[in-house]
mmCIF file of C-alpha atoms in Angstrom:
data_model
loop_
_atom_site.group_PDB
_atom_site.id
_atom_site.type_symbol
_atom_site.label_atom_id
_atom_site.label_comp_id
_atom_site.label_asym_id
_atom_site.label_seq_id
_atom_site.Cartn_x
_atom_site.Cartn_y
_atom_site.Cartn_z
ATOM 1 C CA MET A 1 14.182 99.453 167.514
ATOM 2 C CA GLN A 2 13.856 95.986 169.058
ATOM 3 C CA GLY A 3 11.034 94.488 171.084
ATOM 4 C CA PHE A 4 8.981 91.422 171.909
ATOM 5 C CA ILE A 5 5.513 90.901 170.469
ATOM 6 C CA ILE A 6 3.337 90.381 173.526
ATOM 7 C CA LYS A 7 -0.149 90.443 172.016
ATOM 8 C CA ILE A 8 -1.743 90.457 168.555
ATOM 9 C CA THR A 9 -5.389 91.388 168.038
ATOM 10 C CA LYS A 10 -7.213 91.156 164.708
ATOM 11 C CA SER A 11 -9.245 94.158 163.659
ATOM 12 C CA ILE A 12 -11.668 94.596 160.744
ATOM 13 C CA LYS A 13 -10.508 93.185 157.413
ATOM 14 C CA GLU A 14 -7.773 91.317 159.311
ATOM 15 C CA ASP A 15 -5.793 94.446 160.118
ATOM 16 C CA LEU A 16 -3.785 93.876 163.280
ATOM 17 C CA PHE A 17 -3.196 95.687 166.550
ATOM 18 C CA VAL A 18 0.199 94.602 167.849
ATOM 19 C CA ARG A 19 1.491 95.205 171.372
ATOM 20 C CA ILE A 20 5.284 95.305 171.573
ATOM 21 C CA LEU A 21 7.482 95.438 174.664
ATOM 22 C CA THR A 22 10.713 97.428 174.274
ATOM 23 C CA HIS A 23 13.342 98.625 176.741
ATOM 24 C CA LYS A 24 11.343 101.644 177.862
ATOM 25 C CA HIS A 25 7.867 101.431 176.338
ATOM 26 C CA TYR A 26 4.890 99.144 175.825
ATOM 27 C CA TYR A 27 3.599 100.115 172.385
ATOM 28 C CA GLU A 28 0.306 99.414 170.681
ATOM 29 C CA LEU A 29 0.818 99.680 166.925
ATOM 30 C CA TYR A 30 -1.265 99.136 163.801
ATOM 31 C CA ARG A 31 -0.469 96.770 160.943
ATOM 32 C CA PHE A 32 -2.526 97.023 157.748
ATOM 33 C CA TYR A 33 -4.144 94.053 156.051
ATOM 34 C CA GLY A 34 -2.251 93.010 152.947
ATOM 35 C CA THR A 35 1.067 93.819 154.568
ATOM 36 C CA ARG A 36 3.029 90.678 155.329
ATOM 37 C CA HIS A 37 1.959 89.228 158.677
ATOM 38 C CA ASN A 38 3.833 85.945 158.420
ATOM 39 C CA ILE A 39 6.534 86.862 160.951
ATOM 40 C CA LEU A 40 4.115 88.349 163.456
ATOM 41 C CA TYR A 41 3.625 85.817 166.226
ATOM 42 C CA THR A 42 3.145 86.315 169.940
ATOM 43 C CA GLY A 43 6.420 85.983 171.820
ATOM 44 C CA ARG A 44 8.772 86.687 168.931
ATOM 45 C CA LYS A 45 11.526 89.253 169.144
ATOM 46 C CA ILE A 46 11.581 91.661 166.222
ATOM 47 C CA ASP A 47 13.383 94.696 164.923
ATOM 48 C CA PHE A 48 10.907 97.314 163.699
ATOM 49 C CA GLU A 49 10.134 100.930 162.960
ATOM 50 C CA ILE A 50 7.210 103.114 163.989
ATOM 51 C CA GLU A 51 5.446 105.449 161.585
ATOM 52 C CA TYR A 52 3.590 108.247 163.334
ATOM 53 C CA ASN A 53 0.642 109.770 161.501
ATOM 54 C CA GLY A 54 -0.970 112.444 163.590
ATOM 55 C CA ILE A 55 -3.984 111.472 165.685
ATOM 56 C CA HIS A 56 -4.182 107.880 164.437
ATOM 57 C CA ILE A 57 -2.524 104.928 166.124
ATOM 58 C CA PRO A 58 1.111 104.629 164.964
ATOM 59 C CA LYS A 59 1.886 102.052 162.290
ATOM 60 C CA LEU A 60 4.228 99.077 162.616
ATOM 61 C CA ARG A 61 6.706 99.131 159.725
ATOM 62 C CA ASN A 62 9.866 97.436 158.407
ATOM 63 C CA ILE A 63 9.738 94.322 160.569
ATOM 64 C CA MET A 64 12.583 91.850 160.870
ATOM 65 C CA HIS A 65 12.308 88.640 162.893
ATOM 66 C CA ILE A 66 15.148 88.065 165.383
ATOM 67 C CA ALA A 67 15.022 84.298 165.713
ATOM 68 C CA ARG A 68 15.494 82.240 168.868
ATOM 69 C CA GLU A 69 16.287 78.517 168.875
ATOM 70 C CA TYR A 70 13.364 77.593 171.165
ATOM 71 C CA GLU A 71 10.983 78.614 168.354
ATOM 72 C CA LEU A 72 11.641 75.250 166.703
ATOM 73 C CA GLN A 73 10.049 73.461 169.686
ATOM 74 C CA LEU A 74 6.283 73.903 169.668
ATOM 75 C CA ASN A 75 5.776 72.927 173.307
ATOM 76 C CA LYS A 76 8.170 75.667 174.402
ATOM 77 C CA VAL A 77 6.576 78.190 172.054
ATOM 78 C CA TYR A 78 3.192 77.466 173.651
ATOM 79 C CA VAL A 79 4.461 77.954 177.215
ATOM 80 C CA TRP A 80 6.300 81.148 176.203
ATOM 81 C CA GLN A 81 3.166 82.530 174.574
ATOM 82 C CA GLN A 82 1.106 81.727 177.674
ATOM 83 C CA PHE A 83 3.483 83.881 179.703
ATOM 84 C CA CYS A 84 3.122 86.679 177.139
ATOM 85 C CA ILE A 85 -0.654 86.579 177.601
ATOM 86 C CA LEU A 86 -0.209 86.952 181.351
ATOM 87 C CA LEU A 87 2.341 89.738 180.926
ATOM 88 C CA ASP A 88 0.006 91.700 178.663
ATOM 89 C CA LYS A 89 -2.760 91.545 181.255
ATOM 90 C CA HIS A 90 -0.233 92.704 183.851
ATOM 91 C CA LEU A 91 1.089 95.629 181.788
ATOM 92 C CA HIS A 92 -1.916 96.484 179.619
ATOM 93 C CA GLU A 93 -2.484 99.949 181.109
ATOM 94 C CA THR A 94 1.226 100.805 181.086
ATOM 95 C CA LYS A 95 3.061 102.743 178.393
ATOM 96 C CA ASP A 96 6.380 103.873 179.831
ATOM 97 C CA ILE A 97 8.072 101.013 181.687
ATOM 98 C CA GLU A 98 11.362 100.052 183.284
ATOM 99 C CA SER A 99 13.862 98.114 181.176
ATOM 100 C CA PHE A 100 13.551 95.154 183.587
ATOM 101 C CA TYR A 101 10.668 93.562 181.676
ATOM 102 C CA PHE A 102 12.401 93.639 178.293
ATOM 103 C CA GLU A 103 15.672 92.395 179.804
ATOM 104 C CA LEU A 104 13.865 89.553 181.573
ATOM 105 C CA MET A 105 12.235 88.462 178.312
ATOM 106 C CA ASP A 106 15.488 88.793 176.406
ATOM 107 C CA LYS A 107 17.478 86.745 178.938
ATOM 108 C CA TYR A 108 14.963 83.929 179.207
ATOM 109 C CA SER A 109 14.341 83.753 175.471
ATOM 110 C CA TYR A 110 17.798 82.133 175.427
ATOM 111 C CA ILE A 111 17.488 80.160 178.676
ATOM 112 C CA ILE A 112 14.208 78.531 177.677
ATOM 113 C CA ASN A 113 15.951 76.804 174.779
ATOM 114 C CA LYS A 114 18.130 74.792 177.167
ATOM 115 C CA GLN A 115 15.769 74.497 180.126
ATOM 116 C CA ASN A 116 12.330 73.024 180.698
ATOM 117 C CA ALA A 117 9.959 75.810 179.660
ATOM 118 C CA LYS A 118 7.751 75.649 182.737
ATOM 119 C CA ARG A 119 10.800 75.820 185.005
ATOM 120 C CA ALA A 120 12.009 78.901 183.146
ATOM 121 C CA ILE A 121 8.640 80.641 183.489
ATOM 122 C CA CYS A 122 8.491 79.936 187.236
ATOM 123 C CA SER A 123 11.952 81.467 187.675
ATOM 124 C CA MET A 124 10.918 84.483 185.576
ATOM 125 C CA TYR A 125 7.910 84.959 187.812
ATOM 126 C CA VAL A 126 10.009 85.019 190.983
ATOM 127 C CA HIS A 127 12.320 87.618 189.413
ATOM 128 C CA LEU A 128 9.264 89.696 188.448
ATOM 129 C CA LEU A 129 7.752 89.486 191.930
ATOM 130 C CA GLU A 130 11.019 90.543 193.525
ATOM 131 C CA PHE A 131 11.466 93.472 191.139
ATOM 132 C CA GLU A 132 7.956 94.717 191.860
ATOM 133 C CA GLY A 133 8.397 94.306 195.626
ATOM 134 C CA ARG A 134 5.769 91.576 195.837
ATOM 135 C CA LEU A 135 7.913 88.555 196.757
ATOM 136 C CA TYR A 136 6.399 87.146 199.951
ATOM 137 C CA HIS A 137 8.814 86.956 202.894
ATOM 138 C CA ASN A 138 6.350 86.817 205.782
ATOM 139 C CA ASN A 139 6.140 83.670 207.939
ATOM 140 C CA LYS A 140 2.467 84.317 208.573
ATOM 141 C CA CYS A 141 -0.568 83.312 206.538
ATOM 142 C CA PHE A 142 -1.582 86.250 204.374
ATOM 143 C CA ILE A 143 -5.240 85.407 205.034
ATOM 144 C CA CYS A 144 -5.554 84.729 208.769
ATOM 145 C CA GLY A 145 -2.229 86.061 210.046
ATOM 146 C CA GLU A 146 -1.313 82.893 211.923
ATOM 147 C CA THR A 147 2.290 81.623 211.972
ATOM 148 C CA LEU A 148 2.857 79.142 209.165
ATOM 149 C CA LEU A 149 3.837 75.529 209.738
ATOM 150 C CA ASP A 150 6.223 73.500 207.567
ATOM 151 C CA THR A 151 3.518 72.703 205.012
ATOM 152 C CA ILE A 152 1.856 75.665 203.322
ATOM 153 C CA ALA A 153 -0.569 76.533 200.576
ATOM 154 C CA ILE A 154 0.633 78.600 197.596
ATOM 155 C CA THR A 155 -1.795 81.008 195.974
ATOM 156 C CA ARG A 156 -1.720 83.556 193.154
ATOM 157 C CA GLY A 157 1.334 85.789 193.475
ATOM 158 C CA PHE A 158 3.130 82.942 195.267
ATOM 159 C CA LEU A 159 1.571 84.100 198.513
ATOM 160 C CA PHE A 160 1.845 81.780 201.532
ATOM 161 C CA ALA A 161 -1.261 80.646 203.383
ATOM 162 C CA CYS A 162 -2.457 77.992 205.806
ATOM 163 C CA PRO A 163 -3.797 74.997 203.852
ATOM 164 C CA SER A 164 -7.021 75.278 205.861
ATOM 165 C CA CYS A 165 -7.515 78.900 204.746
ATOM 166 C CA VAL A 166 -7.598 78.108 201.022
ATOM 167 C CA VAL A 167 -10.254 76.314 198.985
ATOM 168 C CA SER A 168 -8.592 73.484 196.990
ATOM 169 C CA PRO A 169 -5.128 74.460 198.259
ATOM 170 C CA THR A 170 -1.888 73.915 196.348
ATOM 171 C CA ILE A 171 0.251 72.297 199.054
ATOM 172 C CA ILE A 172 4.042 72.574 199.194
ATOM 173 C CA ASP A 173 6.896 72.450 201.698
ATOM 174 C CA LYS A 174 7.668 75.946 202.996
ATOM 175 C CA LYS A 175 11.447 75.379 202.977
ATOM 176 C CA ILE A 176 11.314 74.481 199.285
ATOM 177 C CA MET A 177 9.587 77.753 198.444
ATOM 178 C CA ILE A 178 11.914 79.847 200.598
ATOM 179 C CA ASN A 179 14.920 78.276 198.872
ATOM 180 C CA PHE A 180 13.331 78.918 195.485
ATOM 181 C CA PHE A 181 12.742 82.552 196.386
ATOM 182 C CA GLU A 182 16.357 82.942 197.505
ATOM 183 C CA THR A 183 18.007 81.209 194.550
ATOM 184 C CA LYS A 184 15.395 81.863 191.851
ATOM 185 C CA SER A 185 16.574 78.561 190.412
ATOM 186 C CA SER A 186 14.382 75.497 189.923
ATOM 187 C CA ILE A 187 17.315 73.072 190.017
ATOM 188 C CA ASN A 188 16.202 71.686 193.390
ATOM 189 C CA LEU A 189 12.547 71.365 192.381
ATOM 190 C CA ASP A 190 11.217 68.124 190.966
ATOM 191 C CA ASP A 191 8.995 68.120 187.880
ATOM 192 C CA LEU A 192 5.790 67.656 189.884
ATOM 193 C CA ILE A 193 6.483 70.743 191.994
ATOM 194 C CA CYS A 194 7.450 72.776 188.915
ATOM 195 C CA ASN A 195 4.218 71.821 187.162
ATOM 196 C CA THR A 196 2.288 72.750 190.297
ATOM 197 C CA LEU A 197 3.970 76.153 190.547
ATOM 198 C CA TYR A 198 3.446 76.775 186.844
ATOM 199 C CA ASP A 199 -0.280 76.205 187.324
ATOM 200 C CA VAL A 200 -0.201 78.884 190.038
ATOM 201 C CA VAL A 201 1.584 81.280 187.669
ATOM 202 C CA LEU A 202 -1.216 80.766 185.132
ATOM 203 C CA GLN A 203 -3.658 82.253 187.647
ATOM 204 C CA GLY A 204 -2.139 85.646 186.868
ATOM 205 C CA LEU A 205 0.904 87.814 187.441
#
């Protein structure tokens, strides 16, 4: 079975709880202290087996690291792991899931090697919002309901608002965001805008 390590939590005596995203399931598995942990890192894709043992949490066994080229670039690893943290918070109460999440991770684990990591994460987020039916298409402020002008504020979830309705607003051109939503590509976004949008993503999925 293959999956992405989304979260690792140390238990007593340095045993580990490992959350792994697969095609259809978000597993929480146990890894005993003394068993090799050296390939267990947040964000990595692995091949693994599950050992079920009655009422106890299943064990993570026979792990093999499926390497990606981006893993040689620490700045990209950091950004990728930040997204994993957000994804865990988003899915933490879920067990059975659609294959979309695994496929999104799998696709962008290749793309991020050739693309700026923050750009890749912003595109992933738009895909996720669209899949979940949360991509904002309304031309009205989600707070006050007034028609939006050409300059808008972007908030968590890439929601559109009037700049005056938001404390410390993140300001952006509405046409730029609409184009980004339609194309899901950051090719027309400059680095400053991408960094700004990435900061919004970090507020939560």
